[in-house]
mmCIF file of C-alpha atoms and ligand atoms in Angstrom:
data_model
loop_
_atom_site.group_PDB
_atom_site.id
_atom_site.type_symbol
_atom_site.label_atom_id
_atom_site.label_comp_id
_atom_site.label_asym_id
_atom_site.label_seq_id
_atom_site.Cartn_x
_atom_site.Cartn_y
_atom_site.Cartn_z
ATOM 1 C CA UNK A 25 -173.286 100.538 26.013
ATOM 2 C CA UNK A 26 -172.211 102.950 23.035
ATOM 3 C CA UNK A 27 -171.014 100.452 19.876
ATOM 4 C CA UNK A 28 -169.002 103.053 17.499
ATOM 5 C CA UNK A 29 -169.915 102.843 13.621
ATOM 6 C CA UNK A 30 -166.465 104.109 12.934
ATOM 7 C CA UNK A 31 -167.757 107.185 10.943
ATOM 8 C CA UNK A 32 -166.112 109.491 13.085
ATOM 9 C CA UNK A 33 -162.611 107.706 12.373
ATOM 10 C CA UNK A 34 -161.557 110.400 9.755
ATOM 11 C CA UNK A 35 -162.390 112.957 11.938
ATOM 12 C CA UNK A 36 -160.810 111.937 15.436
ATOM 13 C CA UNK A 37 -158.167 109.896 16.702
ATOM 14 C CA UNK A 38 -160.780 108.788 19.873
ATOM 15 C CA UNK A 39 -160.599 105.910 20.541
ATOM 16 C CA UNK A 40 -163.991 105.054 21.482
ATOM 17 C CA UNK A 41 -165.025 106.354 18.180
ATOM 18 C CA UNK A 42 -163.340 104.057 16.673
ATOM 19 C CA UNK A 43 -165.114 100.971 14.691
ATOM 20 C CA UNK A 44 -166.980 98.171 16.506
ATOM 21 C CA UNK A 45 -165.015 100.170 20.007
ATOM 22 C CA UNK A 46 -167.735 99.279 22.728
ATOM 23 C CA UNK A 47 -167.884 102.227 25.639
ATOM 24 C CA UNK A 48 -170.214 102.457 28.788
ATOM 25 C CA UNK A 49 -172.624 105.330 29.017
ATOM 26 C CA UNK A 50 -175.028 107.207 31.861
ATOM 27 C CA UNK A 51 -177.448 109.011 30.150
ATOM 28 C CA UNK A 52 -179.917 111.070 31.451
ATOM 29 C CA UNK A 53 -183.205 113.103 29.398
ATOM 30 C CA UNK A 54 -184.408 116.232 31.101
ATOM 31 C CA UNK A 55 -186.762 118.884 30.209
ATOM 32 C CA UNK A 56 -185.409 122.819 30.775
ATOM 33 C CA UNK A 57 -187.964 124.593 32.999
ATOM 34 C CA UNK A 58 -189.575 122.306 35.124
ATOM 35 C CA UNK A 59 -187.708 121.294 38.331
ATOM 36 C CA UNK A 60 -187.506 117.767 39.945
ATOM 37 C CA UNK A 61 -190.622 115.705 40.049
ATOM 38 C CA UNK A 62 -192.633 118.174 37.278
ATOM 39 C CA UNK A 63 -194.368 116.247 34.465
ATOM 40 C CA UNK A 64 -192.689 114.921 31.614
ATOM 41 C CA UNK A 65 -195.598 115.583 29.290
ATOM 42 C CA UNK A 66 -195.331 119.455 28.802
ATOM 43 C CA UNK A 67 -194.524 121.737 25.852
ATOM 44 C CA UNK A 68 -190.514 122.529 26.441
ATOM 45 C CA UNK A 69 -187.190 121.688 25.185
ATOM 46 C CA UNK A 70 -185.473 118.104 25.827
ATOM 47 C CA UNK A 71 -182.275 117.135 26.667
ATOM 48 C CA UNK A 72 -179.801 114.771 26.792
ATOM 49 C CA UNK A 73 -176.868 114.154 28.735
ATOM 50 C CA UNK A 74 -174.115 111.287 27.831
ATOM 51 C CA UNK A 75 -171.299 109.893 29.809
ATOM 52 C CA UNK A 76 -168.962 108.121 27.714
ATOM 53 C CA UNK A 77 -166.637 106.153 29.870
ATOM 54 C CA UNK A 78 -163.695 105.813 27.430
ATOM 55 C CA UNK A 79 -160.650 104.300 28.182
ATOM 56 C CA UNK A 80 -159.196 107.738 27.388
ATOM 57 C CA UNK A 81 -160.938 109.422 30.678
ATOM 58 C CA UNK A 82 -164.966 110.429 30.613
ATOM 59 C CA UNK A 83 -166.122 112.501 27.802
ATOM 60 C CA UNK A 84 -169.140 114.580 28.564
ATOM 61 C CA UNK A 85 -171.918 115.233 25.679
ATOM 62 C CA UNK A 86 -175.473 117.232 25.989
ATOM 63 C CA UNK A 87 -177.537 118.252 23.185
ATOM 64 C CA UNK A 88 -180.835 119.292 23.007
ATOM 65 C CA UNK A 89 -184.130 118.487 20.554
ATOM 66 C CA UNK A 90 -184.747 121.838 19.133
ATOM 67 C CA UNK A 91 -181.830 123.378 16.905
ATOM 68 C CA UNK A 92 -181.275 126.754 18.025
ATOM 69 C CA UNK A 93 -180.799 127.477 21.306
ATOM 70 C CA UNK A 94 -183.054 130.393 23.290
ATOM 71 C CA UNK A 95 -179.196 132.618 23.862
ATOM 72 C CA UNK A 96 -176.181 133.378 21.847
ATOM 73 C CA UNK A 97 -174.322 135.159 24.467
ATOM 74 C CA UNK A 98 -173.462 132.933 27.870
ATOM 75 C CA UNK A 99 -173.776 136.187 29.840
ATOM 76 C CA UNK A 100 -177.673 135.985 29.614
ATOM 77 C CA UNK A 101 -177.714 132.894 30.588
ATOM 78 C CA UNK A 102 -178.962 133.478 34.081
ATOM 79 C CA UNK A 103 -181.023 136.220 33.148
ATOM 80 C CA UNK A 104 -182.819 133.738 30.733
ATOM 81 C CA UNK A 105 -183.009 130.729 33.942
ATOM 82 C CA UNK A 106 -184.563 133.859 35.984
ATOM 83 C CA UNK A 107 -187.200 135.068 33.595
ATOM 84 C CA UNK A 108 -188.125 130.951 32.813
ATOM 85 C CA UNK A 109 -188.208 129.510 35.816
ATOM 86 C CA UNK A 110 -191.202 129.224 38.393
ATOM 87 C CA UNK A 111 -191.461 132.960 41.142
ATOM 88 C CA UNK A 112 -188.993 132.361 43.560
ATOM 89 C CA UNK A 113 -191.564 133.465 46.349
ATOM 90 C CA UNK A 114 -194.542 131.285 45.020
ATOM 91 C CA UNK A 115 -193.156 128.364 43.378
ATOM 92 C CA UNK A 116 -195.867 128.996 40.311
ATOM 93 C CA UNK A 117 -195.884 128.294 37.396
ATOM 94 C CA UNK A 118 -194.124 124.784 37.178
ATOM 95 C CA UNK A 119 -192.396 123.595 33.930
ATOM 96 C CA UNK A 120 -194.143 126.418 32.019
ATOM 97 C CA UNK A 121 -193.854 129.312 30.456
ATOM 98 C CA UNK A 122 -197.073 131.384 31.180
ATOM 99 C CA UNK A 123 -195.704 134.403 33.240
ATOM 100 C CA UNK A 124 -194.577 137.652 32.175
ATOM 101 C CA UNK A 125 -191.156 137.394 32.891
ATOM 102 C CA UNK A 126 -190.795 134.832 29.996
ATOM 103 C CA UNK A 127 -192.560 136.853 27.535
ATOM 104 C CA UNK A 128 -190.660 139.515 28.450
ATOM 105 C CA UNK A 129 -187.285 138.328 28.050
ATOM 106 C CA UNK A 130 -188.525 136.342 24.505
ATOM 107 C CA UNK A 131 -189.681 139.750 23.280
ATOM 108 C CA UNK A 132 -186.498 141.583 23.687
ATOM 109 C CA UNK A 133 -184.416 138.755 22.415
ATOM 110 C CA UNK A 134 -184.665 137.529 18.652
ATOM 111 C CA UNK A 135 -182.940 134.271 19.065
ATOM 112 C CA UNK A 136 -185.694 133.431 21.803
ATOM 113 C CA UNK A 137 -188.530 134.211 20.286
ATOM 114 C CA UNK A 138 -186.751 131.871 17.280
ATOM 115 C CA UNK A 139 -186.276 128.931 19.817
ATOM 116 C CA UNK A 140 -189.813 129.496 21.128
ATOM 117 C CA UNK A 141 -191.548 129.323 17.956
ATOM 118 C CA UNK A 142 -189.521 126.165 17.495
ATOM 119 C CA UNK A 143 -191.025 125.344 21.114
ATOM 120 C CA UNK A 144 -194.620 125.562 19.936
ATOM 121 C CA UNK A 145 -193.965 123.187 16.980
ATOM 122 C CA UNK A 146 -194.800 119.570 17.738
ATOM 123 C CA UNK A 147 -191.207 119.499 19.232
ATOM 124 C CA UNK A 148 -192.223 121.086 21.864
ATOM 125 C CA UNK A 149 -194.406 118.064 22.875
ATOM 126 C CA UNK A 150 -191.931 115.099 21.706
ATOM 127 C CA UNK A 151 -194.522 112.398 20.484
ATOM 128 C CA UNK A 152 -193.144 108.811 22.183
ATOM 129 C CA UNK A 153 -192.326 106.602 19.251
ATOM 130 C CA UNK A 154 -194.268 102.787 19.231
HETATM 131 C C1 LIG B 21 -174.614 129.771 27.436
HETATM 132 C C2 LIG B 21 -175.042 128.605 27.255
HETATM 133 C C3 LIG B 21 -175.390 127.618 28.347
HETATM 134 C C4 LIG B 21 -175.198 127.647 29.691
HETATM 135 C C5 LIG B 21 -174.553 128.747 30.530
HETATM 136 C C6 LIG B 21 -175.725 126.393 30.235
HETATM 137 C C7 LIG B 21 -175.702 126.060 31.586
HETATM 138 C C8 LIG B 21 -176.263 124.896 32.108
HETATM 139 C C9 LIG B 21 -176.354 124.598 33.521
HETATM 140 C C10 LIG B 21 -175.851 125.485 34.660
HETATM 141 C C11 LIG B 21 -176.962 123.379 33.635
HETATM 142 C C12 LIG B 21 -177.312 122.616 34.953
HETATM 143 C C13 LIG B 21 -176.168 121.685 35.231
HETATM 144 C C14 LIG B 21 -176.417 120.846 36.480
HETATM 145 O O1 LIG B 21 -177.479 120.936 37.088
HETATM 146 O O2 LIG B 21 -175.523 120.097 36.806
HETATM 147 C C15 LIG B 21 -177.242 122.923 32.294
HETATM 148 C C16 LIG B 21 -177.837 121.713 32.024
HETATM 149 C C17 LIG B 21 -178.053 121.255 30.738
HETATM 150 N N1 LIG B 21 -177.798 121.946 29.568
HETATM 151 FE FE1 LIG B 21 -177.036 123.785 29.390
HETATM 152 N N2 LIG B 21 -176.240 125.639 29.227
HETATM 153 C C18 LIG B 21 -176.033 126.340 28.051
HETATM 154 C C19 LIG B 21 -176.348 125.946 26.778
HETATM 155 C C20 LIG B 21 -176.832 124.677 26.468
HETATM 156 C C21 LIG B 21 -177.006 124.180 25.107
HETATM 157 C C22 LIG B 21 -176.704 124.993 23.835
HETATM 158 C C23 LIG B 21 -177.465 122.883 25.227
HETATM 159 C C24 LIG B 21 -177.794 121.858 24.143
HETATM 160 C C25 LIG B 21 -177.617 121.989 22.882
HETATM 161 C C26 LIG B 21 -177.596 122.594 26.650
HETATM 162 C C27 LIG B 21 -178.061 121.395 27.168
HETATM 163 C C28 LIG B 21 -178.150 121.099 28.521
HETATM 164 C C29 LIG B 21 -178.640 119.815 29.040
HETATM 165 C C30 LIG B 21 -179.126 118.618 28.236
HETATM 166 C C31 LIG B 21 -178.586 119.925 30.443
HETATM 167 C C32 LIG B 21 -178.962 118.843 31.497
HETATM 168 C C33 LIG B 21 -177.660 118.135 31.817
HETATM 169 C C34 LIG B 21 -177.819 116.968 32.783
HETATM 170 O O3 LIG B 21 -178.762 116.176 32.635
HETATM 171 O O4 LIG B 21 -176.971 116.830 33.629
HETATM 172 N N3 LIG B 21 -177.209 123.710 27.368
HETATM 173 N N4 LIG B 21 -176.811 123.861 31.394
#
């Protein structure tokens, strides 16, 4: 359950933002390169994914742990997916970045080699809190 503060109230007339407005949420955490069943311990970005079931229909929110993101323009969005992700043919390397095609695509692109740095801070490796 998502319990509103209210501090939103000046900013939006939604309801569940509201003060003391109670909403049901799905949430779900995800890292970005590794695919289903990889290890949730490696150095990569984290997300999260909210489902706010308001009374005014379902209001979708993701957001990720690291401040910039590794694209500015949607278009290379695939291009980015296809240099990150494991070879298509061989599977390797999971949630990782150590193959060329990463490294190639950071070092022709500024704003990835900005979230990458970010990457290799201790965000990359979100500590778990006691
Ligand atoms: C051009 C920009 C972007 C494109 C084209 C894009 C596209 C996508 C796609 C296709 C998925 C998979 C959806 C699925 O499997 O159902 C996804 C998942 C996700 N994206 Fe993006 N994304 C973009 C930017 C961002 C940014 C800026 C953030 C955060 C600040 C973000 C956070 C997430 C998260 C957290 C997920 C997992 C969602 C889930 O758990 O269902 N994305 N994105």
């Amino acid at each position: 359950m998502f319990e509103s503060y209210g501090t939103g109230e000046k900013l939006t007339q939604a309801g569940f933002l509201a003060e003391k407005t109670t909403t049901l949420v799905f949430l779900r955490f995800s890292t970005v390169l590794g695919n289903r069943g990889s290890a949730d311990t490696v150095r990569d970005t984290r997300g999260f994914s909210v489902k706010f079931y308001t009374d005014e229909g379902t209001f979708d929110l993701v957001a990720n742990n690291i401040p910039v993101f590794f694209i500015q323009d949607g278009i290379k969005f695939p291009d980015l997916i296809h240099a990150a992700k494991p070879h298509p043919d061989r599977e390797i390397p999971q949630a990782q970045s150590a193959h060329d095609t990463f490294w190639d695509f950071v070092s022709l692109h500024t704003e990835a080699q900005h979230h990458t740095l970010w990457n290799m801070s201790d965000r990359g490796i979100p500590a778990p809190t006691a």
